[in-house]
mmCIF file of N, CA and C in Angstrom:
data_model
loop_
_atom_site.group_PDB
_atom_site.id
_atom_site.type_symbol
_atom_site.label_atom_id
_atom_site.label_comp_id
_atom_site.label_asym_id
_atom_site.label_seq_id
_atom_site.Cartn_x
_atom_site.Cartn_y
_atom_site.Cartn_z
ATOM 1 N N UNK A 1 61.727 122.460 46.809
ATOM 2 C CA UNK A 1 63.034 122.279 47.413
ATOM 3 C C UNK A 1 64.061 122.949 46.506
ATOM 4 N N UNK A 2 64.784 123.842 47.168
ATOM 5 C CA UNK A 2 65.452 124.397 46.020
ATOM 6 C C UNK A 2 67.376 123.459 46.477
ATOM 7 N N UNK A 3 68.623 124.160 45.828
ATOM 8 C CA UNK A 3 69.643 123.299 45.837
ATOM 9 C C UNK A 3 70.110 123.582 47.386
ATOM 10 N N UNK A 4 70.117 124.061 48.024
ATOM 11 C CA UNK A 4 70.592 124.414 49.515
ATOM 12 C C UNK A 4 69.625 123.403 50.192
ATOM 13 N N UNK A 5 68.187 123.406 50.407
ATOM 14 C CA UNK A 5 67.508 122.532 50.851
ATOM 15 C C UNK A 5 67.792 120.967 50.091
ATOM 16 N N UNK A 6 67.936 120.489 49.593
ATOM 17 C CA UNK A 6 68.719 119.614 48.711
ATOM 18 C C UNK A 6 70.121 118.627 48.967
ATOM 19 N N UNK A 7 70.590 120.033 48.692
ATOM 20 C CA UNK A 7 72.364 119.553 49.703
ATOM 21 C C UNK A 7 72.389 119.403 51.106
ATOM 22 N N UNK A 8 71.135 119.428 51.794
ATOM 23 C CA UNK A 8 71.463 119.742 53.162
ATOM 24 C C UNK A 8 70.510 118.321 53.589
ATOM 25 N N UNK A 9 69.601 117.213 52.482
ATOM 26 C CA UNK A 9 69.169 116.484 52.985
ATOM 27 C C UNK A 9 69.568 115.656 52.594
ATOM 28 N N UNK A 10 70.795 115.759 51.191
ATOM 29 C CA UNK A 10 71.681 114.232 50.654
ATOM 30 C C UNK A 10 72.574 114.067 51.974
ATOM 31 N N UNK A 11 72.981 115.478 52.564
ATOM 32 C CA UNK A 11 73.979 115.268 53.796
ATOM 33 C C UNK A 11 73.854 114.703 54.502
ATOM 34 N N UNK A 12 72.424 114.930 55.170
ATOM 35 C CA UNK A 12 71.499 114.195 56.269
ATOM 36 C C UNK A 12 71.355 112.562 56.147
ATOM 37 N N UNK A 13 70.946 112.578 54.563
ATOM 38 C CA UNK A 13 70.433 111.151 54.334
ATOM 39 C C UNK A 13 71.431 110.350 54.501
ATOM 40 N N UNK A 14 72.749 110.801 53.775
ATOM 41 C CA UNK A 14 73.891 110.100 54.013
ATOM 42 C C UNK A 14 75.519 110.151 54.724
ATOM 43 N N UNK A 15 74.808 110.607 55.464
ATOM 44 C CA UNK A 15 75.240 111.287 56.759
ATOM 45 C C UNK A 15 77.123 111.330 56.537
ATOM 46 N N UNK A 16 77.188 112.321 55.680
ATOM 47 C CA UNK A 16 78.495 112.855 55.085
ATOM 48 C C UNK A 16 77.822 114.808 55.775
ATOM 49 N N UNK A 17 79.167 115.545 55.359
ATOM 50 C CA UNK A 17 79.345 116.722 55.309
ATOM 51 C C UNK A 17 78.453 117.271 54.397
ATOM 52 N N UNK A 18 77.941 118.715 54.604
ATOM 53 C CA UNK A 18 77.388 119.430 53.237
ATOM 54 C C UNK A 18 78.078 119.586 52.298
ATOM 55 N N UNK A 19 79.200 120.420 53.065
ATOM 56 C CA UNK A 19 80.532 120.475 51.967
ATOM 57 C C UNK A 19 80.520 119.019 50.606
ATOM 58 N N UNK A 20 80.853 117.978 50.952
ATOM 59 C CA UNK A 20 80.766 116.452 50.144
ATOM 60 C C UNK A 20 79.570 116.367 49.283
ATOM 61 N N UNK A 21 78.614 116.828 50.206
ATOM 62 C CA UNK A 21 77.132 116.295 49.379
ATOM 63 C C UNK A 21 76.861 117.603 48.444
ATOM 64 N N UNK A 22 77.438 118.529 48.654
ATOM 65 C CA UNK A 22 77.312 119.718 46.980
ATOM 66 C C UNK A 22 78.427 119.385 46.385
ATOM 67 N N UNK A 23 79.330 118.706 46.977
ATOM 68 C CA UNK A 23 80.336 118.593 45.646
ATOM 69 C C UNK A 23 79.919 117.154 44.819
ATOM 70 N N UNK A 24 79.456 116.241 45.623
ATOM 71 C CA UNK A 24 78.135 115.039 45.385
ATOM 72 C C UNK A 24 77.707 115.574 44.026
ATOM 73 N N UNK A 25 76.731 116.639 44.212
ATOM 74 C CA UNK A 25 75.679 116.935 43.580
ATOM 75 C C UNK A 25 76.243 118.390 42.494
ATOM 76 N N UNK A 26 77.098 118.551 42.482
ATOM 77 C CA UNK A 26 77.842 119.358 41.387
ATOM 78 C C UNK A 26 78.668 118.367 40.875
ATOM 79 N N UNK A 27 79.086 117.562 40.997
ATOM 80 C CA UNK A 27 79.920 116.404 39.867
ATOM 81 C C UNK A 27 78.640 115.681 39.321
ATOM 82 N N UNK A 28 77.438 115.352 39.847
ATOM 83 C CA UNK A 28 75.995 114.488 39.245
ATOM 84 C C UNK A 28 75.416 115.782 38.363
ATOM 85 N N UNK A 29 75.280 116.785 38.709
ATOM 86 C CA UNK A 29 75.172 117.672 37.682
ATOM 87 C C UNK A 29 76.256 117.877 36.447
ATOM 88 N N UNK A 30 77.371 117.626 36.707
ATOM 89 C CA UNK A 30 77.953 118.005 35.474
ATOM 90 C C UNK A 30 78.385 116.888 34.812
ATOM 91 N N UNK A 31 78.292 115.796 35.401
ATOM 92 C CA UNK A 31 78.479 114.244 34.311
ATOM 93 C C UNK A 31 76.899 113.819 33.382
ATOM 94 N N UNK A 32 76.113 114.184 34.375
ATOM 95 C CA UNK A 32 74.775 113.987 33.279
ATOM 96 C C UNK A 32 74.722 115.172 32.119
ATOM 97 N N UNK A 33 75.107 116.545 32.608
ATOM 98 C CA UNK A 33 75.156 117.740 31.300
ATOM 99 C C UNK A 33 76.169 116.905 30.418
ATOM 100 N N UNK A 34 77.222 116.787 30.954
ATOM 101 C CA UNK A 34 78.314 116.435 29.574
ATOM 102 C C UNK A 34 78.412 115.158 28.694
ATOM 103 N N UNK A 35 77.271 114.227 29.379
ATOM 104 C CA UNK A 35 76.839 112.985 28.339
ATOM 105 C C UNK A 35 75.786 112.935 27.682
ATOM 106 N N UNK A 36 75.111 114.214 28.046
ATOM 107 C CA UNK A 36 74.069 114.788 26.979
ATOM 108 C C UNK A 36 74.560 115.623 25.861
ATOM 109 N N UNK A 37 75.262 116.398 26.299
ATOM 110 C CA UNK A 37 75.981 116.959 25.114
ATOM 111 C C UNK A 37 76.681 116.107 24.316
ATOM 112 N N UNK A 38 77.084 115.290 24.639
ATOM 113 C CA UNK A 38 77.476 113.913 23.733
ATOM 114 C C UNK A 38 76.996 112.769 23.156
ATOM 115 N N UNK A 39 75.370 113.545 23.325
ATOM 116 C CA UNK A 39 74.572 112.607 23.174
ATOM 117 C C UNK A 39 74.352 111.187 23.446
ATOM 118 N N UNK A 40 74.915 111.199 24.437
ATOM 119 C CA UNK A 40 74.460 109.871 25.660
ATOM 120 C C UNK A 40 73.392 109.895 26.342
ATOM 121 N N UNK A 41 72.404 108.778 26.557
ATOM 122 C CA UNK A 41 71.719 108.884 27.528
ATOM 123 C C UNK A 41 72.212 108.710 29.440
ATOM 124 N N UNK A 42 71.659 109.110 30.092
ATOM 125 C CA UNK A 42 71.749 108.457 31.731
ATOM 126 C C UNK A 42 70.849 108.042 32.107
ATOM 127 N N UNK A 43 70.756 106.792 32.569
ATOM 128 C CA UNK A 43 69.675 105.721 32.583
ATOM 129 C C UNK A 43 69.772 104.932 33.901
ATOM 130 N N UNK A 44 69.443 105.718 35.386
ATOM 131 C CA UNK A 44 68.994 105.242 36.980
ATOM 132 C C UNK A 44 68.003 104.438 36.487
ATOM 133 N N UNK A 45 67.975 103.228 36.787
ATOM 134 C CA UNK A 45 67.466 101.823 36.698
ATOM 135 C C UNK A 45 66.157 102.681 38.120
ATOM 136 N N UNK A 46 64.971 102.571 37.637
ATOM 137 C CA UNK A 46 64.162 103.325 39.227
ATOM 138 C C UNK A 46 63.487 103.988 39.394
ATOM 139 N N UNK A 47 64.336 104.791 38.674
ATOM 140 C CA UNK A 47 64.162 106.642 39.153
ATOM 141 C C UNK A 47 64.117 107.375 37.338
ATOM 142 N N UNK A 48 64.850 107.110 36.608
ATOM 143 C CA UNK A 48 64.484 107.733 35.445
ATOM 144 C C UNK A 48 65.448 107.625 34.455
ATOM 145 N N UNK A 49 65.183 108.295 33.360
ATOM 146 C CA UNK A 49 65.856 108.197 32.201
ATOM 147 C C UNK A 49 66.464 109.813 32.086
ATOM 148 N N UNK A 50 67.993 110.557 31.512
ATOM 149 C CA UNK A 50 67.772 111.664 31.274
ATOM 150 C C UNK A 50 68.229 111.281 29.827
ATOM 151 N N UNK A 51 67.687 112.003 28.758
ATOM 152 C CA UNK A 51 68.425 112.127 27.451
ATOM 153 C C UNK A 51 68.162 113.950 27.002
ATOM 154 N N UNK A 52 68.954 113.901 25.499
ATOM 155 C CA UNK A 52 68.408 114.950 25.139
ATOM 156 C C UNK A 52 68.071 114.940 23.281
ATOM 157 N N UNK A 53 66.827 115.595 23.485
ATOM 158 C CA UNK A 53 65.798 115.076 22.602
ATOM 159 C C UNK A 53 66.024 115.853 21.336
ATOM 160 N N UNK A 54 66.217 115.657 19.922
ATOM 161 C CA UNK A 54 66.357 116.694 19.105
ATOM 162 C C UNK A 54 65.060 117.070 18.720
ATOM 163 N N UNK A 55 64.791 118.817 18.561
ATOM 164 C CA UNK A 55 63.458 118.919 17.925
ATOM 165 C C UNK A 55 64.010 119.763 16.397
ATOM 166 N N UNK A 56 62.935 119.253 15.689
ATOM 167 C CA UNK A 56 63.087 119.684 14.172
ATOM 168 C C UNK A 56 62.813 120.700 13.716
ATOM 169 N N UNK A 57 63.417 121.797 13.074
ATOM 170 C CA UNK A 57 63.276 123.433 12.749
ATOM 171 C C UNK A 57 61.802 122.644 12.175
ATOM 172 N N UNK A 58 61.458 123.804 12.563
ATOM 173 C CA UNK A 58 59.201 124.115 11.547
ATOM 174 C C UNK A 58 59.086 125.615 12.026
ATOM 175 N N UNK A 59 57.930 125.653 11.756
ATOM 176 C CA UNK A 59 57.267 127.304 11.336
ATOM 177 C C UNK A 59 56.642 127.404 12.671
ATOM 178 N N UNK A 60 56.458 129.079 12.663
ATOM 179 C CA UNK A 60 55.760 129.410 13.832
ATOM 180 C C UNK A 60 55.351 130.624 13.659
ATOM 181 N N UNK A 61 54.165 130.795 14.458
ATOM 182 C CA UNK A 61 53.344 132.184 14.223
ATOM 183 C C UNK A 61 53.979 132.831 15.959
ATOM 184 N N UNK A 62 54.517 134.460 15.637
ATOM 185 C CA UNK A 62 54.532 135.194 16.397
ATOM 186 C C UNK A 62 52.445 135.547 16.770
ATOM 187 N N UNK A 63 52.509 135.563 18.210
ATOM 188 C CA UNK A 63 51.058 135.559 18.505
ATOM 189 C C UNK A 63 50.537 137.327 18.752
ATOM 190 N N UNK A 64 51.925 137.943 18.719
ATOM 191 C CA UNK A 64 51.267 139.394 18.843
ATOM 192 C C UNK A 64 50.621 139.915 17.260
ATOM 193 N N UNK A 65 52.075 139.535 16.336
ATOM 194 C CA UNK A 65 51.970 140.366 14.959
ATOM 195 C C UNK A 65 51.114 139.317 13.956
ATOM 196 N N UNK A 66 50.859 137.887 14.121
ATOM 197 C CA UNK A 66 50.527 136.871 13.323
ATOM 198 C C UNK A 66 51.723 136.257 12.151
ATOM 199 N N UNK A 67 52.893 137.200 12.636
ATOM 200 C CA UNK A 67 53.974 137.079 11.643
ATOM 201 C C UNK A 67 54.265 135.449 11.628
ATOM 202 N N UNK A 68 54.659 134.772 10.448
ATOM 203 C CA UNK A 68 55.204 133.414 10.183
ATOM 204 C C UNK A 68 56.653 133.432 10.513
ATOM 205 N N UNK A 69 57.113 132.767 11.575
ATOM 206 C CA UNK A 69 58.932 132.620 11.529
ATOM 207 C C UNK A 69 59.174 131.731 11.567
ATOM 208 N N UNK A 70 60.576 131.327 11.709
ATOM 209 C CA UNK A 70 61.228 130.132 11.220
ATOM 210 C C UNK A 70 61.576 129.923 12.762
ATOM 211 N N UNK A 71 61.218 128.998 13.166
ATOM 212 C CA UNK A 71 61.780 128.093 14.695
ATOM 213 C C UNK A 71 62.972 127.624 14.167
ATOM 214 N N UNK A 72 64.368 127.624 14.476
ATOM 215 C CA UNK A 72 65.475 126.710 13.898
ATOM 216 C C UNK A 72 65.248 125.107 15.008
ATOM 217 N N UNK A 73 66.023 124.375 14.428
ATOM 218 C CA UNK A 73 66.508 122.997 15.096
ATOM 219 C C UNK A 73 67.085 123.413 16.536
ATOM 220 N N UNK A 74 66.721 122.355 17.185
ATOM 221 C CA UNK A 74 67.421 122.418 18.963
ATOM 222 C C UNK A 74 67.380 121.394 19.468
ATOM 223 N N UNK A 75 68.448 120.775 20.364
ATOM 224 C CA UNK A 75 68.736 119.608 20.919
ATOM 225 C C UNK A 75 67.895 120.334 22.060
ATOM 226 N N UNK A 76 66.756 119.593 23.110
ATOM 227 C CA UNK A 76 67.349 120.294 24.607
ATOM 228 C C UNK A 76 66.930 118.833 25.315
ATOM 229 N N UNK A 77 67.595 118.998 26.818
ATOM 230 C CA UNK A 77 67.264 118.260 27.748
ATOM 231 C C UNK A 77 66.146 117.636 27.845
ATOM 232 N N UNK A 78 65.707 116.195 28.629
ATOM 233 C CA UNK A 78 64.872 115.681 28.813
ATOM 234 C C UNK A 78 64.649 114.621 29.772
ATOM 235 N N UNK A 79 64.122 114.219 30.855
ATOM 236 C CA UNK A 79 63.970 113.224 31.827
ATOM 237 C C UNK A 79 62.536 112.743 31.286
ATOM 238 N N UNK A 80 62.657 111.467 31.885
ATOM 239 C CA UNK A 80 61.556 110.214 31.446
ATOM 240 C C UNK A 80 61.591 109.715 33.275
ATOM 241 N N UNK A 81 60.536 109.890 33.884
ATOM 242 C CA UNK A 81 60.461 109.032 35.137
ATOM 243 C C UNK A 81 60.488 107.839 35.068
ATOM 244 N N UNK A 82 61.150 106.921 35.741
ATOM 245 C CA UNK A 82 60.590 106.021 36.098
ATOM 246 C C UNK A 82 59.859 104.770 36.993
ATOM 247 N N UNK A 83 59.498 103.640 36.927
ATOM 248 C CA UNK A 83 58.140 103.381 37.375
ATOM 249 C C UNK A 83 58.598 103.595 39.093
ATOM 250 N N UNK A 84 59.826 102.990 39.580
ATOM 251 C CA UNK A 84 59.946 103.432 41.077
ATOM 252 C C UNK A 84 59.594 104.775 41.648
ATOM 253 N N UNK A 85 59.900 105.626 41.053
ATOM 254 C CA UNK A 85 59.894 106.831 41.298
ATOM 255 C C UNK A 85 58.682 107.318 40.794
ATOM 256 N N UNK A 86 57.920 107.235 39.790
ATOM 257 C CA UNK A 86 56.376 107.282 39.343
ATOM 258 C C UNK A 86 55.562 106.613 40.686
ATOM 259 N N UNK A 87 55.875 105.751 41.096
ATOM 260 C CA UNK A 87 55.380 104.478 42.449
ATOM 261 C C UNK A 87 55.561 105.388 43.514
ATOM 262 N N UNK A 88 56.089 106.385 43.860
ATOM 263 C CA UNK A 88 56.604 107.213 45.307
ATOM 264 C C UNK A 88 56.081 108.258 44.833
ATOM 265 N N UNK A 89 55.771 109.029 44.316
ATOM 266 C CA UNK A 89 54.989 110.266 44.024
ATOM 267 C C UNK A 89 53.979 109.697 43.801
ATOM 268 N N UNK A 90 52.840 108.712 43.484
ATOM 269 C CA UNK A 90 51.869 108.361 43.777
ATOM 270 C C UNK A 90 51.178 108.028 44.937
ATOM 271 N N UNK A 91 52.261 107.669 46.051
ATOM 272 C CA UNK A 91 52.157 106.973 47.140
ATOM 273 C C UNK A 91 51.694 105.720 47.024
ATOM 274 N N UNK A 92 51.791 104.749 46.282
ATOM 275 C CA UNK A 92 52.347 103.806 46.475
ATOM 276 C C UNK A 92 53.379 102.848 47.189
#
């Protein structure tokens, strides 16, 4: 499902405008980015957890040359399902 198929079934589901349900789903996109960057979690009681996870600079082999480099530090994104939503993709 990409975001057009998406926006066109929050519309359906909740039987608002498309117009509403991408602006829906562009304000839910940009309040979960900007409380990650602030290192907040968002936590749907259900459906899942989003945080964002720090990983720790370490070493790494380039796989063409065998060269050793330095990976630096990086925050990135992360979702945790949960059990409702683990329960519906199982069919349960």
């Amino acid at each position: 499902m990409n975001k057009a198929e998406l926006v066109a079934a929050l519309a359906q589901k909740a039987e608002v405008s498309k117009k509403d349900a991408e602006k829906v789903l562009a304000a839910f996109v940009d309040v979960v980015g900007t409380s990650l960057k602030k290192g907040d979690k968002v936590q749907l009681v259900g459906f899942g957890t989003f945080e964002a996870r720090k990983r720790a600079a370490r070493k790494g082999k380039n796989p063409a040359t065998k060269a050793v480099i330095n990976i630096p530090a990086s925050v990135a994104p992360a979702f945790k399902a949960g059990k409702a939503l683990k329960d519906v993709v199982a069919g349960k």
